[in-house]
Short mmCIF file of C-alpha atoms in Angstrom, two decimals:
data_model
loop_
_atom_site.label_atom_id
_atom_site.label_comp_id
_atom_site.label_asym_id
_atom_site.label_seq_id
_atom_site.Cartn_x
_atom_site.Cartn_y
_atom_site.Cartn_z
CA MET A 1 0.02 -0.03 -0.02
CA PHE A 2 2.82 2.39 0.78
CA GLU A 3 4.40 1.72 -2.64
CA LEU A 4 0.99 2.45 -4.17
CA ILE A 5 0.74 5.77 -2.37
CA VAL A 6 4.22 6.78 -3.41
CA GLY A 7 3.37 5.79 -6.97
CA MET A 8 0.22 7.82 -6.78
CA PHE A 9 2.15 10.89 -5.75
CA LEU A 10 4.59 10.40 -8.62
CA ALA A 11 1.64 10.07 -10.99
CA ILE A 12 0.24 13.33 -9.60
CA LEU A 13 3.48 15.16 -10.47
CA ALA A 14 3.51 13.67 -14.00
CA LEU A 15 -0.18 14.39 -14.68
CA HIS A 16 0.07 17.93 -13.27
CA TRP A 17 2.99 18.64 -15.52
CA LEU A 18 1.15 17.16 -18.47
CA ALA A 19 -1.89 19.36 -17.67
CA ASP A 20 0.31 22.49 -17.66
CA ARG A 21 1.81 21.51 -20.99
CA LEU A 22 -1.66 20.83 -22.59
CA GLY A 23 -3.30 23.88 -21.02
CA LEU A 24 -5.88 21.76 -19.19
CA PRO A 25 -7.19 22.14 -15.63
CA PRO A 26 -5.17 19.82 -13.50
CA ALA A 27 -8.38 18.20 -12.12
CA VAL A 28 -9.26 16.96 -15.58
CA ALA A 29 -5.88 15.31 -16.13
CA LEU A 30 -5.78 13.82 -12.67
CA LEU A 31 -9.31 12.39 -13.00
CA ALA A 32 -8.68 10.94 -16.41
CA GLY A 33 -5.21 9.69 -15.39
CA GLY A 34 -6.63 8.00 -12.31
CA GLY A 35 -9.29 6.33 -14.38
CA ALA A 36 -6.65 5.02 -16.83
CA LEU A 37 -4.44 3.81 -13.94
CA ALA A 38 -7.35 1.89 -12.42
CA PHE A 39 -7.22 -0.61 -15.36
CA VAL A 40 -3.41 -1.11 -15.42
CA PRO A 41 -2.83 -4.89 -15.32
CA GLY A 42 -1.52 -6.09 -11.97
CA LEU A 43 -2.44 -2.98 -10.10
CA PRO A 44 -4.38 -3.89 -6.91
CA SER A 45 -7.99 -2.78 -6.71
CA ILE A 46 -8.49 0.36 -4.59
CA ALA A 47 -11.07 0.02 -1.97
CA ILE A 48 -12.02 3.48 -0.60
CA ASN A 49 -13.35 3.77 2.93
CA PRO A 50 -15.82 6.66 2.30
CA GLU A 51 -15.97 7.80 5.92
CA LEU A 52 -12.12 7.92 6.14
CA VAL A 53 -11.92 9.78 2.82
CA LEU A 54 -14.26 12.49 4.20
CA VAL A 55 -12.31 12.81 7.46
CA ILE A 56 -8.91 12.91 5.81
CA PHE A 57 -9.59 15.18 2.83
CA LEU A 58 -12.63 17.33 3.53
CA PRO A 59 -11.49 19.26 6.68
CA PRO A 60 -8.14 20.66 5.33
CA LEU A 61 -9.62 21.47 1.88
CA LEU A 62 -12.60 23.30 3.46
CA MET A 63 -10.28 24.97 5.87
CA ASP A 64 -8.05 26.20 3.02
CA GLY A 65 -11.04 27.80 1.26
CA ALA A 66 -12.36 29.37 4.42
CA TRP A 67 -8.95 30.58 5.64
CA PHE A 68 -8.39 32.66 2.53
CA THR A 69 -12.05 33.86 2.15
CA ALA A 70 -12.57 37.62 2.36
CA LEU A 71 -14.85 37.73 5.37
CA ALA A 72 -16.33 41.18 4.50
CA LEU A 73 -17.35 40.01 1.05
CA PHE A 74 -18.64 36.71 2.51
CA ARG A 75 -20.88 38.62 4.91
CA ARG A 76 -22.05 41.04 2.16
CA HIS A 77 -23.10 38.22 -0.15
CA LEU A 78 -24.33 35.81 2.57
CA ILE A 79 -27.94 35.73 1.33
CA GLY A 80 -26.78 34.90 -2.22
CA ILE A 81 -24.40 32.24 -0.87
CA LEU A 82 -27.20 30.61 1.16
CA ALA A 83 -29.55 30.72 -1.80
CA LEU A 84 -27.03 28.57 -3.61
CA ALA A 85 -25.71 26.43 -0.76
CA VAL A 86 -29.19 25.58 0.56
CA GLY A 87 -31.80 26.67 -1.99
CA ALA A 88 -30.05 25.36 -5.10
CA VAL A 89 -29.15 22.04 -3.38
CA VAL A 90 -32.70 21.48 -2.20
CA PHE A 91 -34.15 22.42 -5.64
CA THR A 92 -31.66 20.19 -7.52
CA THR A 93 -32.42 17.31 -5.15
CA ALA A 94 -36.18 17.67 -5.79
CA VAL A 95 -35.71 17.89 -9.62
CA VAL A 96 -33.43 14.74 -9.66
CA ALA A 97 -35.85 12.88 -7.39
CA VAL A 98 -38.75 13.62 -9.79
CA VAL A 99 -36.80 12.63 -12.85
CA ALA A 100 -35.55 9.44 -11.20
CA HIS A 101 -39.04 8.47 -10.03
CA LEU A 102 -40.48 9.09 -13.56
CA LEU A 103 -37.86 6.90 -15.19
CA LEU A 104 -37.87 4.29 -12.44
CA PRO A 105 -41.40 4.15 -10.90
CA GLY A 106 -40.49 1.21 -8.75
CA LEU A 107 -37.77 3.23 -6.94
CA PRO A 108 -39.21 4.58 -3.65
CA TRP A 109 -39.46 8.35 -3.27
CA ALA A 110 -37.04 8.44 -0.40
CA ALA A 111 -34.43 6.61 -2.45
CA CYS A 112 -34.97 9.07 -5.27
CA VAL A 113 -34.39 11.91 -2.86
CA ALA A 114 -31.22 10.18 -1.58
CA LEU A 115 -29.96 10.05 -5.13
CA GLY A 116 -30.73 13.71 -5.61
CA ALA A 117 -28.92 14.63 -2.37
CA ILE A 118 -25.82 12.64 -3.58
CA VAL A 119 -25.45 14.53 -6.87
CA SER A 120 -26.87 17.98 -5.93
CA PRO A 121 -24.00 19.74 -4.00
CA PRO A 122 -21.19 21.17 -6.15
CA ASP A 123 -17.84 20.21 -4.63
CA ALA A 124 -15.44 22.52 -2.89
CA VAL A 125 -12.42 20.66 -4.22
CA SER A 126 -13.55 20.65 -7.84
CA ALA A 127 -14.59 24.30 -7.69
CA ARG A 128 -11.18 25.35 -6.26
CA ALA A 129 -9.27 23.26 -8.71
CA VAL A 130 -10.96 24.89 -11.68
CA LEU A 131 -11.47 28.47 -10.34
CA GLN A 132 -7.76 28.83 -9.49
CA ARG A 133 -7.12 29.08 -13.23
CA VAL A 134 -9.84 31.45 -14.25
CA LYS A 135 -10.51 35.11 -13.51
CA LEU A 136 -13.99 36.04 -12.28
CA PRO A 137 -15.52 39.25 -11.01
CA ARG A 138 -15.26 39.55 -7.18
CA ARG A 139 -19.02 39.03 -6.61
CA LEU A 140 -19.13 35.77 -8.66
CA SER A 141 -16.00 34.28 -7.13
CA THR A 142 -17.31 35.10 -3.64
CA LEU A 143 -20.63 33.39 -4.39
CA LEU A 144 -18.99 30.28 -5.87
CA GLU A 145 -16.46 29.95 -3.08
CA GLY A 146 -19.01 30.61 -0.38
CA GLU A 147 -21.41 28.00 -1.99
CA SER A 148 -18.73 25.41 -2.13
CA LEU A 149 -17.94 25.88 1.59
CA LEU A 150 -21.49 25.47 2.80
CA ASN A 151 -23.43 23.26 0.41
CA ASP A 152 -21.84 19.98 1.51
CA ALA A 153 -23.67 20.37 4.82
CA SER A 154 -27.05 20.81 3.01
CA GLY A 155 -26.40 17.73 0.79
CA LEU A 156 -25.25 15.53 3.67
CA VAL A 157 -28.24 16.41 5.80
CA LEU A 158 -30.70 15.67 3.00
CA PHE A 159 -28.89 12.36 2.24
CA ARG A 160 -28.99 11.16 5.83
CA PHE A 161 -32.67 11.94 6.25
CA ALA A 162 -33.49 10.24 2.98
CA VAL A 163 -31.56 7.10 3.88
CA ALA A 164 -33.17 7.00 7.34
CA THR A 165 -36.57 7.28 5.72
CA VAL A 166 -35.89 4.34 3.42
CA LEU A 167 -34.64 2.18 6.27
CA THR A 168 -37.28 3.11 8.84
CA GLY A 169 -40.23 3.91 6.54
CA SER A 170 -41.07 7.16 8.41
CA PHE A 171 -40.39 10.89 7.82
CA SER A 172 -41.29 14.12 9.56
CA LEU A 173 -40.71 17.45 7.79
CA GLY A 174 -40.77 19.36 11.07
CA ALA A 175 -38.19 17.09 12.64
CA ALA A 176 -36.02 17.33 9.51
CA VAL A 177 -36.12 21.16 9.53
CA THR A 178 -35.43 21.37 13.23
CA SER A 179 -32.56 18.94 12.92
CA PHE A 180 -31.04 20.94 10.08
CA PHE A 181 -30.98 24.14 12.16
CA VAL A 182 -29.60 22.31 15.16
CA LEU A 183 -26.78 20.85 13.01
CA VAL A 184 -25.92 24.22 11.49
CA ILE A 185 -26.14 26.34 14.74
CA GLY A 186 -24.31 23.61 16.64
CA GLY A 187 -21.60 23.51 13.95
CA ILE A 188 -21.13 27.30 14.23
CA ALA A 189 -20.89 27.05 18.00
CA VAL A 190 -18.32 24.26 17.92
CA GLY A 191 -16.27 25.92 15.16
CA GLY A 192 -16.30 29.25 16.97
CA ALA A 193 -15.23 27.62 20.22
CA ILE A 194 -12.26 25.75 18.62
CA ALA A 195 -11.22 28.94 16.79
CA ALA A 196 -11.34 30.94 20.04
CA VAL A 197 -9.08 28.38 21.71
CA TRP A 198 -6.71 28.59 18.75
CA VAL A 199 -6.57 32.38 18.88
CA LYS A 200 -5.80 32.36 22.66
CA VAL A 201 -3.38 29.44 22.73
CA LEU A 202 -1.33 29.99 19.55
CA PRO A 203 0.57 33.12 20.71
CA ARG A 204 1.67 31.17 23.86
CA LEU A 205 3.36 28.41 21.71
CA GLY A 206 6.90 29.73 21.50
CA ASP A 207 8.26 27.60 18.69
CA ASP A 208 7.33 28.44 15.12
CA TYR A 209 6.91 24.76 14.22
CA LEU A 210 4.48 24.17 17.10
CA LYS A 211 2.41 27.12 15.83
CA ILE A 212 2.38 25.71 12.26
CA ALA A 213 1.46 22.19 13.58
CA ALA A 214 -1.32 23.59 15.68
CA SER A 215 -2.70 25.60 12.78
CA THR A 216 -2.55 22.48 10.58
CA LEU A 217 -4.38 20.24 13.06
CA VAL A 218 -7.09 22.70 13.98
CA CYS A 219 -9.17 21.77 10.93
CA TRP A 220 -9.37 18.07 11.92
CA ALA A 221 -9.97 19.00 15.56
CA SER A 222 -12.98 21.14 14.56
CA TYR A 223 -14.44 18.53 12.19
CA LEU A 224 -14.07 15.71 14.65
CA ALA A 225 -15.42 17.74 17.57
CA GLY A 226 -18.51 18.63 15.48
CA GLU A 227 -19.13 15.07 14.53
CA LEU A 228 -18.52 13.90 18.12
CA VAL A 229 -21.39 16.10 19.43
CA HIS A 230 -23.61 15.21 16.40
CA VAL A 231 -23.59 18.63 14.73
CA SER A 232 -22.25 19.59 11.26
CA GLY A 233 -18.51 19.01 11.11
CA VAL A 234 -18.50 20.82 7.75
CA ILE A 235 -19.98 23.99 9.23
CA ALA A 236 -17.68 23.67 12.26
CA VAL A 237 -14.63 23.61 9.92
CA VAL A 238 -15.84 26.50 7.84
CA THR A 239 -16.51 28.60 10.93
CA THR A 240 -13.10 27.78 12.34
CA GLY A 241 -11.40 28.63 9.01
CA LEU A 242 -13.20 32.01 8.74
CA VAL A 243 -12.27 33.07 12.23
CA CYS A 244 -8.68 31.80 12.11
CA GLY A 245 -8.22 33.39 8.75
CA TRP A 246 -9.42 36.66 10.19
CA TYR A 247 -7.11 36.60 13.15
CA GLN A 248 -4.00 35.03 11.57
CA HIS A 249 -2.78 38.53 10.64
CA VAL A 250 -2.35 39.35 14.36
CA VAL A 251 -1.37 36.09 15.87
CA PHE A 252 1.21 35.00 13.18
CA SER A 253 4.65 36.40 12.97
CA ALA A 254 6.23 36.91 9.44
CA SER A 255 8.34 33.72 9.83
CA VAL A 256 5.35 31.65 10.88
CA ARG A 257 3.30 32.95 8.02
CA MET A 258 6.03 32.30 5.40
CA ARG A 259 6.85 28.84 6.64
CA GLY A 260 3.23 27.86 7.44
CA VAL A 261 1.76 29.07 4.16
CA ALA A 262 4.46 27.23 2.24
CA PHE A 263 3.88 23.98 4.11
CA TRP A 264 0.11 24.32 3.95
CA GLN A 265 0.11 24.94 0.19
CA VAL A 266 2.19 21.85 -0.55
CA MET A 267 -0.04 19.75 1.75
CA VAL A 268 -3.26 21.00 0.15
CA PHE A 269 -1.85 20.54 -3.32
CA LEU A 270 -1.08 16.87 -2.56
CA LEU A 271 -4.45 16.28 -0.86
CA GLU A 272 -6.41 18.02 -3.61
CA ALA A 273 -4.62 16.13 -6.36
CA SER A 274 -4.98 12.83 -4.49
CA VAL A 275 -8.75 13.33 -4.36
CA PHE A 276 -9.01 13.29 -8.17
CA ILE A 277 -6.66 10.42 -8.52
CA LEU A 278 -8.66 8.35 -6.05
CA ILE A 279 -11.88 9.24 -7.78
CA GLY A 280 -10.37 7.93 -11.04
CA LEU A 281 -8.94 4.87 -9.38
CA SER A 282 -12.37 4.02 -7.89
CA LEU A 283 -13.85 3.60 -11.36
CA ARG A 284 -12.83 0.02 -11.55
CA GLY A 285 -14.37 -0.84 -8.23
CA VAL A 286 -17.64 0.88 -9.14
CA LEU A 287 -17.90 -1.07 -12.45
CA GLU A 288 -17.04 -4.37 -10.66
CA ARG A 289 -19.85 -3.73 -8.18
CA VAL A 290 -22.48 -3.29 -10.83
CA GLY A 291 -21.39 -6.09 -13.09
CA GLY A 292 -19.14 -4.35 -15.68
CA LEU A 293 -19.34 -1.71 -18.37
CA SER A 294 -21.83 -3.70 -20.47
CA VAL A 295 -24.32 -3.74 -17.69
CA VAL A 296 -24.00 0.05 -17.25
CA ILE A 297 -24.57 0.65 -20.98
CA ASP A 298 -27.46 -1.82 -21.35
CA ARG A 299 -29.43 -1.09 -18.23
CA MET A 300 -28.41 2.20 -16.83
CA ALA A 301 -27.39 4.50 -19.67
CA LEU A 302 -30.81 6.24 -20.12
CA PRO A 303 -31.48 7.07 -16.45
CA VAL A 304 -27.92 8.13 -15.83
CA LEU A 305 -27.87 10.46 -18.77
CA ALA A 306 -31.31 11.88 -17.83
CA ILE A 307 -30.09 12.58 -14.25
CA ILE A 308 -26.94 14.27 -15.53
CA ALA A 309 -29.17 16.51 -17.72
CA ALA A 310 -31.47 17.13 -14.77
CA VAL A 311 -28.52 18.21 -12.48
CA THR A 312 -27.25 20.56 -15.13
CA VAL A 313 -30.65 22.05 -16.13
CA ALA A 314 -31.82 22.44 -12.48
CA ARG A 315 -28.80 24.72 -11.69
CA PHE A 316 -29.61 26.89 -14.75
CA VAL A 317 -33.31 27.06 -13.78
CA TRP A 318 -32.51 28.00 -10.20
CA LEU A 319 -29.94 30.72 -11.12
CA PHE A 320 -32.01 32.27 -13.88
CA GLY A 321 -35.15 31.98 -11.77
CA SER A 322 -33.49 33.68 -8.86
CA ASP A 323 -32.18 36.44 -11.10
CA ALA A 324 -35.75 36.94 -12.49
CA VAL A 325 -37.13 37.27 -8.94
CA LEU A 326 -34.52 39.84 -8.03
CA ALA A 327 -35.26 41.85 -11.21
CA ALA A 328 -38.99 41.73 -10.44
CA LEU A 329 -38.51 42.89 -6.87
CA ARG A 330 -36.36 45.80 -8.00
CA GLY A 331 -39.03 46.59 -10.58
CA LEU A 332 -41.56 46.86 -7.78
CA GLY A 333 -39.31 49.26 -5.91
CA ILE A 334 -38.03 46.75 -3.39
CA ARG A 335 -34.36 47.24 -2.70
CA THR A 336 -32.40 44.00 -3.25
CA ARG A 337 -29.09 42.97 -4.61
CA ALA A 338 -28.69 43.68 -8.27
CA PRO A 339 -29.44 40.66 -10.50
CA LEU A 340 -26.43 38.85 -11.84
CA GLY A 341 -27.50 39.26 -15.50
CA PRO A 342 -27.81 36.51 -18.11
CA ARG A 343 -24.04 36.29 -18.86
CA ALA A 344 -23.03 36.02 -15.19
CA ALA A 345 -25.87 33.61 -14.47
CA THR A 346 -24.67 31.39 -17.34
CA VAL A 347 -21.12 31.28 -15.93
CA MET A 348 -22.44 30.48 -12.46
CA SER A 349 -24.70 27.75 -13.84
CA TRP A 350 -21.80 26.15 -15.73
CA ALA A 351 -19.54 26.15 -12.66
CA GLY A 352 -21.30 23.33 -10.81
CA MET A 353 -18.64 20.68 -10.74
CA ARG A 354 -19.06 17.59 -8.48
CA GLY A 355 -16.34 15.66 -6.79
CA VAL A 356 -15.16 13.80 -3.74
CA VAL A 357 -18.19 14.38 -1.51
CA THR A 358 -20.57 13.02 -4.15
CA LEU A 359 -18.56 9.81 -4.51
CA ALA A 360 -17.76 9.30 -0.84
CA VAL A 361 -21.46 9.82 0.07
CA ALA A 362 -22.50 7.39 -2.57
CA LEU A 363 -20.11 4.76 -1.32
CA THR A 364 -21.71 5.00 2.20
CA LEU A 365 -25.09 3.74 0.84
CA PRO A 366 -26.24 0.74 2.84
CA GLN A 367 -26.49 -2.55 0.96
CA ALA A 368 -30.22 -2.65 1.58
CA MET A 369 -30.80 0.68 -0.27
CA PRO A 370 -33.04 0.15 -3.33
CA GLY A 371 -31.24 1.19 -6.58
CA ARG A 372 -27.82 1.30 -4.86
CA ASP A 373 -25.93 0.23 -8.00
CA LEU A 374 -27.62 2.86 -10.10
CA MET A 375 -26.79 5.48 -7.53
CA LEU A 376 -23.11 4.51 -7.51
CA VAL A 377 -22.81 4.68 -11.32
CA THR A 378 -24.79 7.94 -11.50
CA ALA A 379 -22.55 9.55 -8.90
CA PHE A 380 -19.39 8.60 -10.81
CA ALA A 381 -20.91 9.67 -14.08
CA VAL A 382 -21.99 13.04 -12.78
CA ILE A 383 -18.46 13.68 -11.41
CA LEU A 384 -16.85 12.57 -14.66
CA VAL A 385 -19.05 14.65 -16.92
CA THR A 386 -19.03 17.82 -14.81
CA VAL A 387 -15.31 17.85 -14.24
CA LEU A 388 -14.21 16.73 -17.72
CA VAL A 389 -16.87 18.80 -19.68
CA GLN A 390 -17.59 21.78 -17.55
CA GLY A 391 -14.07 21.94 -16.05
CA THR A 392 -12.43 22.07 -19.47
CA THR A 393 -14.86 24.58 -20.99
CA LEU A 394 -15.48 26.91 -18.04
CA GLY A 395 -12.61 29.15 -19.10
CA LEU A 396 -14.10 29.47 -22.58
CA VAL A 397 -17.50 30.20 -21.17
CA ILE A 398 -16.07 32.98 -18.98
CA ARG A 399 -14.14 34.50 -21.86
CA ALA A 400 -17.15 34.35 -24.15
CA ALA A 401 -19.28 36.00 -21.46
CA GLY A 402 -16.94 38.99 -21.33
CA LEU A 403 -17.63 39.70 -17.68
CA ARG A 404 -16.40 42.94 -16.16
CA GLU A 405 -15.80 43.86 -12.54
CA ASP A 406 -18.65 45.88 -11.02
CA PRO A 407 -17.13 49.22 -9.87
CA ALA A 408 -19.50 49.23 -6.89
CA SER A 409 -17.85 46.08 -5.55
CA HIS A 410 -14.44 47.74 -5.15
CA PRO A 411 -13.31 48.72 -1.63
CA PRO A 412 -13.14 52.45 -0.80
CA LEU A 413 -9.32 52.51 -1.23
CA ASP A 414 -7.58 51.22 -4.33
CA LEU A 415 -4.15 49.58 -4.26
CA ALA A 416 -2.23 52.81 -4.72
CA GLU A 417 -4.18 54.62 -1.95
CA ALA A 418 -3.78 51.70 0.47
CA GLU A 419 -0.07 51.61 -0.22
CA ALA A 420 0.25 55.34 0.33
CA ALA A 421 -1.55 55.05 3.68
CA MET A 422 0.74 52.11 4.72
CA LEU A 423 3.89 53.95 3.82
CA GLN A 424 2.73 57.08 5.65
CA ALA A 425 2.10 54.99 8.82
CA GLN A 426 5.57 53.44 8.42
CA TYR A 427 7.17 56.92 8.05
CA GLU A 428 5.38 58.25 11.13
CA ALA A 429 6.56 55.23 13.15
CA VAL A 430 10.16 55.70 12.01
CA GLU A 431 9.96 59.41 12.67
CA LYS A 432 9.08 58.77 16.34
CA LEU A 433 11.92 56.38 16.82
CA ALA A 434 14.63 58.13 14.79
CA TYR A 435 15.45 60.67 17.43
CA ALA A 436 17.31 60.15 20.64
CA GLU A 437 16.03 61.51 24.05
CA ASP A 438 18.20 64.55 23.67
CA GLY A 439 16.68 65.39 20.28
CA SER A 440 19.61 64.30 18.12
CA LEU A 441 18.83 62.30 14.94
CA ARG A 442 20.04 58.73 15.38
CA HIS A 443 18.75 57.16 12.18
CA PRO A 444 18.94 59.73 9.46
CA ARG A 445 19.13 57.20 6.58
CA LEU A 446 16.08 55.29 7.78
CA LEU A 447 14.13 58.46 8.20
CA ASP A 448 15.11 59.68 4.71
CA ARG A 449 14.31 56.33 3.15
CA PHE A 450 10.77 56.10 4.64
CA ARG A 451 10.07 59.80 4.00
CA ARG A 452 11.05 59.38 0.37
CA ARG A 453 8.88 56.26 -0.04
CA ALA A 454 5.80 57.93 1.52
CA THR A 455 6.26 61.14 -0.50
CA ILE A 456 6.64 59.28 -3.81
CA SER A 457 3.60 57.11 -3.22
CA ALA A 458 1.39 59.94 -2.16
CA SER A 459 2.34 62.31 -4.97
CA TYR A 460 2.32 59.71 -7.82
CA ASP A 461 -0.01 61.10 -10.56
CA GLY A 462 0.39 58.48 -13.27
CA THR A 463 -2.18 55.97 -14.39
CA ASP A 464 -2.52 52.54 -12.73
CA GLU A 465 -1.03 50.99 -15.88
CA GLN A 466 2.04 53.27 -15.74
CA ARG A 467 2.44 52.62 -12.07
CA ARG A 468 2.36 48.84 -12.66
CA GLU A 469 4.95 49.22 -15.43
CA ASP A 470 7.20 51.27 -13.08
CA ILE A 471 6.79 48.74 -10.28
CA ASP A 472 7.59 45.78 -12.64
CA ALA A 473 10.70 47.56 -13.92
CA HIS A 474 11.86 48.53 -10.42
CA TYR A 475 11.51 45.10 -8.90
CA GLY A 476 12.70 43.47 -12.02
CA VAL A 477 16.05 45.14 -11.38
CA ILE A 478 15.98 43.99 -7.72
CA LEU A 479 15.30 40.35 -8.89
CA ALA A 480 18.15 40.56 -11.35
CA ALA A 481 20.45 41.86 -8.58
CA VAL A 482 19.29 39.02 -6.30
CA ALA A 483 19.95 36.45 -9.01
CA ALA A 484 23.45 37.90 -9.58
CA GLY A 485 24.19 37.84 -5.85
CA ARG A 486 23.01 34.24 -5.53
CA ALA A 487 25.15 33.22 -8.52
CA GLU A 488 28.23 34.87 -6.99
CA LEU A 489 27.57 33.09 -3.58
CA VAL A 490 27.32 29.74 -5.40
CA ARG A 491 30.55 30.42 -7.28
CA LEU A 492 32.43 31.40 -4.08
CA HIS A 493 31.07 28.24 -2.40
CA ARG A 494 32.00 26.03 -5.28
CA ALA A 495 35.49 27.60 -5.21
CA ILE A 496 35.68 26.70 -1.49
CA GLN A 497 36.11 30.43 -0.64
CA ILE A 498 33.07 30.48 1.75
CA ASP A 499 31.64 27.71 4.02
CA ASP A 500 28.19 26.22 4.10
CA GLU A 501 27.09 28.34 7.04
CA THR A 502 27.99 31.56 5.31
CA LEU A 503 26.24 30.40 2.10
CA HIS A 504 23.04 29.56 3.94
CA ASP A 505 22.99 32.76 6.01
CA LEU A 506 23.49 35.03 3.02
CA GLU A 507 21.26 32.99 0.78
CA HIS A 508 18.50 33.35 3.36
CA ASP A 509 18.81 37.15 3.18
CA LEU A 510 18.62 36.95 -0.59
CA ASP A 511 15.53 34.74 -0.40
CA LEU A 512 13.66 37.22 1.85
CA GLU A 513 14.66 39.99 -0.51
CA GLU A 514 13.50 37.94 -3.50
CA LEU A 515 10.15 37.06 -1.84
CA GLY A 516 9.57 40.70 -1.01
CA ALA A 517 10.27 41.78 -4.60
CA ILE A 518 8.08 39.01 -6.03
CA ALA A 519 5.21 39.95 -3.67
CA ALA A 520 5.52 43.67 -4.52
CA LYS A 521 5.66 42.88 -8.25
CA ALA A 522 2.68 40.49 -8.21
#
């Protein structure tokens, strides 16, 4: 098994490189590559423990999305996010249930609802994997990221109630709604409590590595704590991530942030890529469970295709319908959020990729569930079609839509104004410390340096484009100087004129300078 895991990571590197060369979203190459690897002769069959998959992969990937979410934008668009994360999931579940029952009248309604709940929530991992490579207006990216953080909770609750109804034969709408709110509110409470402990304890951990380890483990602590007290672990993780992401700017030092972010990004990259490889590798097991590809084509092709169509159309109907309601309310003089518009609604509708949660939930279906084989095949087919088709064409759809950033969504200060305010604050701080108690100037060069930076930034009257060109040119020179300095250090080290310690110390200074220049140039 260990050899298989190492081989999987090597395959991830190769497939990711291939995706970059071909200009494909990495998720597409990883999913297709995993599917191909599943049928390599001699490769052992991969048996995924669905509960373990959710526990291992979901918390850190949700945490990553929540950590870097702009909380102010999240709050501003919360109603729209909930309309997608709850409303769209419930609506899609209902549409899929109706279509499944029409095609398969012998399938109980509760089983049809369970199928709808499996395929209805777009996946946080799939959305992130695709959206990282496309540029969207701030409002749309906030809606999609927020939806992907919260909709898993809606789908999981619907699924559990549907399965319980099938197995027990009883259902109470009031109990379901009450339970949903308990799960959500309880998840928020647990996540907030875990985050509060993190904020209080982290500054007291002296070592940087302890702080990074604690920040890494907090996502699993939050998820497991939520599940332990029978509330939503998903909501708990999202709440923890939002709070920790908000406070990390005051509890992290620069060194912790640099090291921690680097470690976290590599870990998330491997986990995210592993998800798609595992989905692809599970194809063989799914086909073996249902009797082979011929059985799928002969007996399941029509309902599976119909459900894929229902999932896709339901999202379009919900988004365009919601937009029409907003437009009608504004026409009646009721102040609401501005409608997305047909082009933005089309992009949002096409961005509903499914992924690991859909497959993992499908694999937890009890053996006694009617239509279990059909549900497994449908879950995999929905993932395959949405990731391979929508994932590869979403960039084209966005470019064809020609979306532009809404000026009203911009913060009060633009980048240049914010930088000027920051430099002025730095100058004022240096000015207070530059003089000794007797009034003599102790740090004239520092004072002159920060005064010059603040004056230049505040008085710059060029366009944003000219400013960007000047910045690129300025820091391009710095990066060239850093490269020349590093080359000289390596030359001196190779000529045995400096020792390893000197090389590492001076190289660290160059690395910090290079990181600062790259960040300023980005």
